[in-house]
PDB file of C-alpha atoms in Angstrom:
ATOM      1  CA  MET A   1     101.733 104.886  98.457  1.00 43.00           C
ATOM      2  CA  GLN A   2     105.228 105.202 101.213  1.00 46.00           C
ATOM      3  CA  LEU A   3     106.216 101.525 100.055  1.00 45.00           C
ATOM      4  CA  MET A   4     109.628 100.512  97.968  1.00 44.00           C
ATOM      5  CA  SER A   5     108.276  99.202  95.504  1.00 45.00           C
ATOM      6  CA  GLU A   6     110.123  96.346  92.616  1.00 42.00           C
ATOM      7  CA  LYS A   7     110.292  98.141  89.611  1.00 44.00           C
ATOM      8  CA  GLY A   8     110.789 101.992  91.379  1.00 43.00           C
ATOM      9  CA  ALA A   9     114.056  99.936  92.369  1.00 42.00           C
ATOM     10  CA  ALA A  10     114.697  98.605  89.713  1.00 44.00           C
ATOM     11  CA  GLY A  11     115.429 102.393  87.791  1.00 49.00           C
ATOM     12  CA  GLY A  12     119.365 103.565  88.038  1.00 56.00           C
ATOM     13  CA  GLY A  13     122.001 102.860  87.838  1.00 81.00           C
ATOM     14  CA  LEU A  14     123.698  99.959  89.952  1.00 84.00           C
ATOM     15  CA  ARG A  15     125.279 101.347  93.150  1.00 85.00           C
ATOM     16  CA  GLU A  16     121.960 103.703  93.322  1.00 83.00           C
ATOM     17  CA  ARG A  17     119.788 100.188  93.092  1.00 83.00           C
ATOM     18  CA  LYS A  18     121.713  98.811  95.895  1.00 90.00           C
ATOM     19  CA  LYS A  19     120.918 101.583  97.984  1.00 89.00           C
ATOM     20  CA  ARG A  20     117.534 101.844  97.113  1.00 86.00           C
ATOM     21  CA  ALA A  21     117.455  98.122  98.347  1.00 90.00           C
ATOM     22  CA  THR A  22     119.311  98.658 101.696  1.00 94.00           C
ATOM     23  CA  ARG A  23     116.806 100.845 101.937  1.00 92.00           C
ATOM     24  CA  ALA A  24     113.896  99.306 101.906  1.00 90.00           C
ATOM     25  CA  ALA A  25     114.975  96.137 103.880  1.00 94.00           C
ATOM     26  CA  LEU A  26     115.791  99.088 106.745  1.00 95.00           C
ATOM     27  CA  ALA A  27     112.281  99.945 106.526  1.00 94.00           C
ATOM     28  CA  GLU A  28     110.743  96.493 105.868  1.00 94.00           C
ATOM     29  CA  ALA A  29     112.495  95.954 109.146  1.00 97.00           C
ATOM     30  CA  ALA A  30     111.623  98.477 110.893  1.00 97.00           C
ATOM     31  CA  VAL A  31     107.977  97.135 110.574  1.00 96.00           C
ATOM     32  CA  ARG A  32     108.237  94.315 110.883  1.00 96.00           C
ATOM     33  CA  LEU A  33     110.552  94.404 114.019  1.00 97.00           C
ATOM     34  CA  ALA A  34     107.218  97.233 115.647  1.00 97.00           C
ATOM     35  CA  ALA A  35     104.700  95.001 113.965  1.00 96.00           C
ATOM     36  CA  GLU A  36     105.625  92.865 116.547  1.00 96.00           C
ATOM     37  CA  HIS A  37     107.061  94.398 119.947  1.00 96.00           C
ATOM     38  CA  GLY A  38     105.776  97.713 119.096  1.00 96.00           C
ATOM     39  CA  ALA A  39     107.827 100.095 118.233  1.00 96.00           C
ATOM     40  CA  GLU A  40     108.566 102.168 121.433  1.00 95.00           C
ATOM     41  CA  LYS A  41     110.107  99.337 121.944  1.00 96.00           C
ATOM     42  CA  VAL A  42     112.373  98.594 118.630  1.00 97.00           C
ATOM     43  CA  THR A  43     115.950  99.537 119.073  1.00 97.00           C
ATOM     44  CA  VAL A  44     118.137 100.953 115.725  1.00 98.00           C
ATOM     45  CA  GLU A  45     120.015  98.264 116.597  1.00 98.00           C
ATOM     46  CA  ALA A  46     117.420  96.073 116.176  1.00 98.00           C
ATOM     47  CA  ILE A  47     116.403  97.452 113.392  1.00 98.00           C
ATOM     48  CA  SER A  48     119.879  97.566 111.490  1.00 98.00           C
ATOM     49  CA  ALA A  49     121.063  93.612 112.480  1.00 98.00           C
ATOM     50  CA  ALA A  50     116.965  92.108 111.596  1.00 98.00           C
ATOM     51  CA  ALA A  51     118.306  93.989 107.880  1.00 97.00           C
ATOM     52  CA  GLY A  52     121.716  93.261 108.271  1.00 97.00           C
ATOM     53  CA  VAL A  53     123.807  96.034 108.272  1.00 97.00           C
ATOM     54  CA  SER A  54     125.600  98.305 110.958  1.00 97.00           C
ATOM     55  CA  VAL A  55     124.130 100.819 112.498  1.00 97.00           C
ATOM     56  CA  ARG A  56     126.300 103.015 111.429  1.00 97.00           C
ATOM     57  CA  THR A  57     124.332 101.948 107.643  1.00 97.00           C
ATOM     58  CA  PHE A  58     121.265 102.726 109.354  1.00 97.00           C
ATOM     59  CA  PHE A  59     122.001 106.652 109.639  1.00 96.00           C
ATOM     60  CA  ASN A  60     123.001 107.424 106.246  1.00 95.00           C
ATOM     61  CA  TYR A  61     119.645 106.686 105.378  1.00 93.00           C
ATOM     62  CA  PHE A  62     117.652 108.071 107.983  1.00 93.00           C
ATOM     63  CA  ASP A  63     117.740 110.594 110.460  1.00 93.00           C
ATOM     64  CA  THR A  64     116.422 109.149 113.866  1.00 94.00           C
ATOM     65  CA  ARG A  65     114.169 105.545 114.280  1.00 95.00           C
ATOM     66  CA  ASP A  66     111.082 106.908 113.791  1.00 95.00           C
ATOM     67  CA  ASP A  67     112.043 108.088 110.375  1.00 94.00           C
ATOM     68  CA  ALA A  68     112.764 104.292 109.304  1.00 94.00           C
ATOM     69  CA  PHE A  69     108.966 103.807 110.379  1.00 94.00           C
ATOM     70  CA  VAL A  70     107.483 106.538 108.022  1.00 91.00           C
ATOM     71  CA  VAL A  71     109.060 107.950 105.504  1.00 77.00           C
ATOM     72  CA  ILE A  72     109.552 103.488 103.697  1.00 70.00           C
ATOM     73  CA  ASP A  73     110.293 104.921 100.530  1.00 74.00           C
ATOM     74  CA  ALA A  74     112.030 108.522 100.351  1.00 72.00           C
ATOM     75  CA  ASP A  75     112.479 108.730  96.151  1.00 79.00           C
ATOM     76  CA  ALA A  76     108.480 107.832  95.787  1.00 83.00           C
ATOM     77  CA  GLY A  77     107.962 111.125  95.823  1.00 85.00           C
ATOM     78  CA  ALA A  78     110.078 112.153  93.364  1.00 88.00           C
ATOM     79  CA  ARG A  79     109.835 109.629  91.310  1.00 89.00           C
ATOM     80  CA  MET A  80     105.834 109.780  90.403  1.00 92.00           C
ATOM     81  CA  ARG A  81     107.567 114.588  89.986  1.00 93.00           C
ATOM     82  CA  ARG A  82     109.685 113.563  87.631  1.00 94.00           C
ATOM     83  CA  ALA A  83     106.925 110.741  85.760  1.00 95.00           C
ATOM     84  CA  VAL A  84     103.538 113.202  86.041  1.00 96.00           C
ATOM     85  CA  LEU A  85     106.481 116.002  83.760  1.00 95.00           C
ATOM     86  CA  ASP A  86     107.390 113.750  81.905  1.00 95.00           C
ATOM     87  CA  ALA A  87     104.361 112.058  80.397  1.00 95.00           C
ATOM     88  CA  PRO A  88     103.758 112.642  77.649  1.00 95.00           C
ATOM     89  CA  ALA A  89     101.790 115.745  75.897  1.00 93.00           C
ATOM     90  CA  GLU A  90      99.022 114.708  74.871  1.00 95.00           C
ATOM     91  CA  LEU A  91      97.578 112.463  78.285  1.00 95.00           C
ATOM     92  CA  SER A  92      95.313 115.088  80.548  1.00 95.00           C
ATOM     93  CA  PRO A  93      96.976 115.313  83.707  1.00 95.00           C
ATOM     94  CA  LEU A  94      94.713 113.222  85.712  1.00 96.00           C
ATOM     95  CA  ALA A  95      95.778 109.635  83.096  1.00 96.00           C
ATOM     96  CA  ALA A  96      99.344 111.369  84.320  1.00 96.00           C
ATOM     97  CA  LEU A  97      98.983 111.588  87.403  1.00 95.00           C
ATOM     98  CA  ARG A  98      97.332 107.954  86.476  1.00 96.00           C
ATOM     99  CA  GLU A  99     100.068 106.121  84.981  1.00 95.00           C
ATOM    100  CA  ALA A 100     102.594 108.200  87.487  1.00 95.00           C
ATOM    101  CA  MET A 101     100.968 106.229  90.018  1.00 94.00           C
ATOM    102  CA  ALA A 102     100.799 102.748  88.691  1.00 93.00           C
ATOM    103  CA  ALA A 103     103.933 103.120  88.166  1.00 91.00           C
ATOM    104  CA  GLU A 104     104.632 103.040  92.071  1.00 89.00           C
ATOM    105  CA  LEU A 105     101.452 100.580  92.638  1.00 90.00           C
ATOM    106  CA  ALA A 106     103.189  97.957  90.594  1.00 86.00           C
ATOM    107  CA  GLU A 107     104.038  95.073  93.333  1.00 82.00           C
ATOM    108  CA  ALA A 108     101.426  96.100  94.786  1.00 81.00           C
ATOM    109  CA  GLU A 109      99.713  93.185  95.907  1.00 84.00           C
ATOM    110  CA  GLN A 110     103.198  91.397  96.039  1.00 85.00           C
ATOM    111  CA  GLN A 111     104.073  94.487  99.239  1.00 85.00           C
ATOM    112  CA  HIS A 112      99.404  93.389 100.636  1.00 88.00           C
ATOM    113  CA  GLU A 113     101.310  92.229 103.634  1.00 90.00           C
ATOM    114  CA  LEU A 114     103.541  94.497 104.478  1.00 90.00           C
ATOM    115  CA  TRP A 115     101.698  98.303 103.513  1.00 87.00           C
ATOM    116  CA  ARG A 116      99.073  96.612 106.313  1.00 90.00           C
ATOM    117  CA  LEU A 117     101.748  96.744 108.492  1.00 93.00           C
ATOM    118  CA  HIS A 118     103.115 100.185 107.540  1.00 93.00           C
ATOM    119  CA  ALA A 119      99.563 101.228 108.930  1.00 91.00           C
ATOM    120  CA  GLU A 120      99.409  98.593 112.116  1.00 94.00           C
ATOM    121  CA  VAL A 121     102.243 100.294 113.342  1.00 95.00           C
ATOM    122  CA  LEU A 122     100.950 103.816 112.571  1.00 94.00           C
ATOM    123  CA  HIS A 123      97.972 103.732 113.745  1.00 94.00           C
ATOM    124  CA  ALA A 124      98.979 102.093 116.447  1.00 95.00           C
ATOM    125  CA  SER A 125     101.687 104.717 118.219  1.00 94.00           C
ATOM    126  CA  PRO A 126      99.690 109.015 117.735  1.00 94.00           C
ATOM    127  CA  HIS A 127     103.242 109.924 117.187  1.00 94.00           C
ATOM    128  CA  LEU A 128     104.087 107.897 114.256  1.00 95.00           C
ATOM    129  CA  LEU A 129     100.696 108.436 112.792  1.00 94.00           C
ATOM    130  CA  ALA A 130     101.077 112.174 113.136  1.00 95.00           C
ATOM    131  CA  ARG A 131     103.837 111.519 111.575  1.00 93.00           C
ATOM    132  CA  GLY A 132     102.563 109.842 108.959  1.00 92.00           C
ATOM    133  CA  VAL A 133      99.599 111.947 107.763  1.00 92.00           C
ATOM    134  CA  GLY A 134     102.630 115.469 108.006  1.00 92.00           C
ATOM    135  CA  ALA A 135     104.516 113.167 105.154  1.00 90.00           C
ATOM    136  CA  HIS A 136     101.516 112.371 103.991  1.00 89.00           C
ATOM    137  CA  MET A 137     100.194 115.720 103.327  1.00 92.00           C
ATOM    138  CA  ALA A 138     103.492 116.481 101.894  1.00 91.00           C
ATOM    139  CA  ALA A 139     103.737 114.088  99.189  1.00 90.00           C
ATOM    140  CA  GLU A 140      99.957 115.103  97.622  1.00 93.00           C
ATOM    141  CA  ALA A 141     101.575 118.970  98.242  1.00 94.00           C
ATOM    142  CA  ASP A 142     104.116 118.147  95.421  1.00 93.00           C
ATOM    143  CA  LEU A 143     101.956 116.143  93.295  1.00 94.00           C
ATOM    144  CA  ALA A 144     100.193 119.419  93.438  1.00 96.00           C
ATOM    145  CA  ASP A 145     103.440 121.261  92.389  1.00 95.00           C
ATOM    146  CA  ALA A 146     103.751 118.883  89.656  1.00 95.00           C
ATOM    147  CA  ILE A 147     100.345 118.899  88.575  1.00 96.00           C
ATOM    148  CA  ALA A 148     100.693 123.066  88.491  1.00 95.00           C
ATOM    149  CA  LEU A 149     104.139 123.038  86.330  1.00 94.00           C
ATOM    150  CA  ARG A 150     102.835 121.025  83.723  1.00 93.00           C
ATOM    151  CA  LEU A 151      99.586 122.969  83.354  1.00 93.00           C
ATOM    152  CA  ARG A 152     101.853 126.369  83.375  1.00 87.00           C
ATOM    153  CA  GLY A 153     104.186 124.986  80.872  1.00 77.00           C
ATOM    154  CA  ASP A 154     106.837 127.595  81.794  1.00 56.00           C
ATOM    155  CA  GLY A 155     108.817 125.230  85.129  1.00 54.00           C
ATOM    156  CA  GLU A 156     107.893 128.161  87.822  1.00 57.00           C
ATOM    157  CA  THR A 157     104.326 127.450  89.961  1.00 53.00           C
ATOM    158  CA  GLY A 158     102.220 130.390  91.249  1.00 56.00           C
ATOM    159  CA  GLY A 159     103.411 133.045  93.407  1.00 59.00           C
ATOM    160  CA  ASP A 160     100.686 131.561  95.337  1.00 68.00           C
ATOM    161  CA  GLY A 161     100.730 127.817  95.072  1.00 74.00           C
ATOM    162  CA  PRO A 162     100.194 124.924  92.535  1.00 85.00           C
ATOM    163  CA  GLY A 163      96.326 126.520  93.012  1.00 91.00           C
ATOM    164  CA  LEU A 164      93.032 125.028  93.260  1.00 94.00           C
ATOM    165  CA  TYR A 165      92.726 122.164  90.672  1.00 96.00           C
ATOM    166  CA  PRO A 166      96.125 120.586  90.882  1.00 96.00           C
ATOM    167  CA  ARG A 167      94.820 120.518  94.743  1.00 96.00           C
ATOM    168  CA  LEU A 168      92.241 119.031  94.269  1.00 96.00           C
ATOM    169  CA  LEU A 169      93.012 116.799  91.657  1.00 97.00           C
ATOM    170  CA  ALA A 170      95.972 115.768  94.098  1.00 96.00           C
ATOM    171  CA  ALA A 171      94.121 114.622  96.374  1.00 96.00           C
ATOM    172  CA  VAL A 172      91.330 113.430  94.712  1.00 96.00           C
ATOM    173  CA  ALA A 173      93.974 110.821  93.194  1.00 95.00           C
ATOM    174  CA  GLY A 174      94.842 109.709  96.658  1.00 93.00           C
ATOM    175  CA  ALA A 175      91.955 109.049  97.684  1.00 95.00           C
ATOM    176  CA  ALA A 176      91.469 107.264  95.050  1.00 95.00           C
ATOM    177  CA  VAL A 177      94.442 104.373  95.721  1.00 93.00           C
ATOM    178  CA  ARG A 178      93.387 104.332  98.996  1.00 93.00           C
ATOM    179  CA  THR A 179      89.585 103.233  97.908  1.00 95.00           C
ATOM    180  CA  SER A 180      91.277 100.973  95.006  1.00 94.00           C
ATOM    181  CA  MET A 181      93.096  99.314  97.994  1.00 91.00           C
ATOM    182  CA  ASP A 182      90.971  98.921 100.258  1.00 92.00           C
ATOM    183  CA  HIS A 183      88.632  97.368  97.628  1.00 94.00           C
ATOM    184  CA  TRP A 184      90.875  94.710  95.994  1.00 93.00           C
ATOM    185  CA  SER A 185      91.226  93.433 100.148  1.00 89.00           C
ATOM    186  CA  ALA A 186      88.015  92.902 100.882  1.00 89.00           C
ATOM    187  CA  HIS A 187      87.440  91.034  97.313  1.00 90.00           C
ATOM    188  CA  GLN A 188      91.167  89.706  96.298  1.00 89.00           C
ATOM    189  CA  GLU A 189      89.748  86.806  94.390  1.00 88.00           C
ATOM    190  CA  GLU A 190      87.302  88.648  92.004  1.00 91.00           C
ATOM    191  CA  ALA A 191      90.406  91.198  89.578  1.00 91.00           C
ATOM    192  CA  ALA A 192      94.099  91.930  90.219  1.00 92.00           C
ATOM    193  CA  PHE A 193      94.509  95.494  92.710  1.00 93.00           C
ATOM    194  CA  LEU A 194      96.335  97.057  89.007  1.00 93.00           C
ATOM    195  CA  ASP A 195      92.194  95.838  87.358  1.00 94.00           C
ATOM    196  CA  VAL A 196      90.619  97.677  90.180  1.00 95.00           C
ATOM    197  CA  PHE A 197      92.915 101.588  90.299  1.00 95.00           C
ATOM    198  CA  HIS A 198      92.481 100.923  86.376  1.00 95.00           C
ATOM    199  CA  GLU A 199      87.906 101.272  86.997  1.00 95.00           C
ATOM    200  CA  VAL A 200      88.987 103.696  89.724  1.00 96.00           C
ATOM    201  CA  PHE A 201      90.754 105.829  87.653  1.00 96.00           C
ATOM    202  CA  THR A 202      88.303 105.443  84.860  1.00 95.00           C
ATOM    203  CA  LEU A 203      85.047 106.384  86.757  1.00 95.00           C
ATOM    204  CA  LEU A 204      86.591 109.369  87.879  1.00 95.00           C
ATOM    205  CA  ALA A 205      87.713 110.054  83.957  1.00 94.00           C
ATOM    206  CA  ALA A 206      84.404 110.650  83.494  1.00 93.00           C
ATOM    207  CA  GLY A 207      83.175 112.338  86.055  1.00 93.00           C
ATOM    208  CA  LEU A 208      82.513 109.703  88.288  1.00 89.00           C
ATOM    209  CA  PRO A 209      78.440 108.719  86.725  1.00 89.00           C
ATOM    210  CA  ALA A 210      75.796 107.135  89.515  1.00 89.00           C
ATOM    211  CA  PRO A 211      76.003 103.401  88.210  1.00 84.00           C
ATOM    212  CA  SER A 212      72.643 102.053  86.169  1.00 79.00           C
ATOM    213  CA  ALA A 213      70.411 100.401  88.901  1.00 64.00           C
TER     214      ALA A 213
END
């Protein structure tokens, strides 16, 4: 969910699209270089050169070198949050979250190789993995807040945080995405990723009934 989708990059004006494209190019260069050489051996200069930009431009998008390995698309969470809040009122919270996630995952099949490399880079470096887990938890908390706002309808979350249901729904949805990706990766010849994704969310919406014998 951290990676840039072409669908996500298509929104906004020309300047915004260029900024997203530059950030995506830097992040992809960082991940590919780290996968090949090891993150600890990759410099900001090397990342910038591979993306065709200056070091100064790199620091316009990332505060540190490690951010380029971990925070691939910093805007994805904000886009999903806005999509959840703007979804039609007749949609259930689960359906609103499903549609928000599906929009970000529209290019999942094309991005699969890069996603795999990203996971390998994080798991090869304990401190990057820890940062990645932290980024994931923060994104999940933001989604829970958006769900809580949608449920309350008054633009404010409760004083004690989003509450049990929004937290559970955000966590379950994240697990559903990971399960969809893992299953599709092992059975790519059987179905498109988004078909698997929607099947998983259909099972969630039905209350996870046991499959018939």
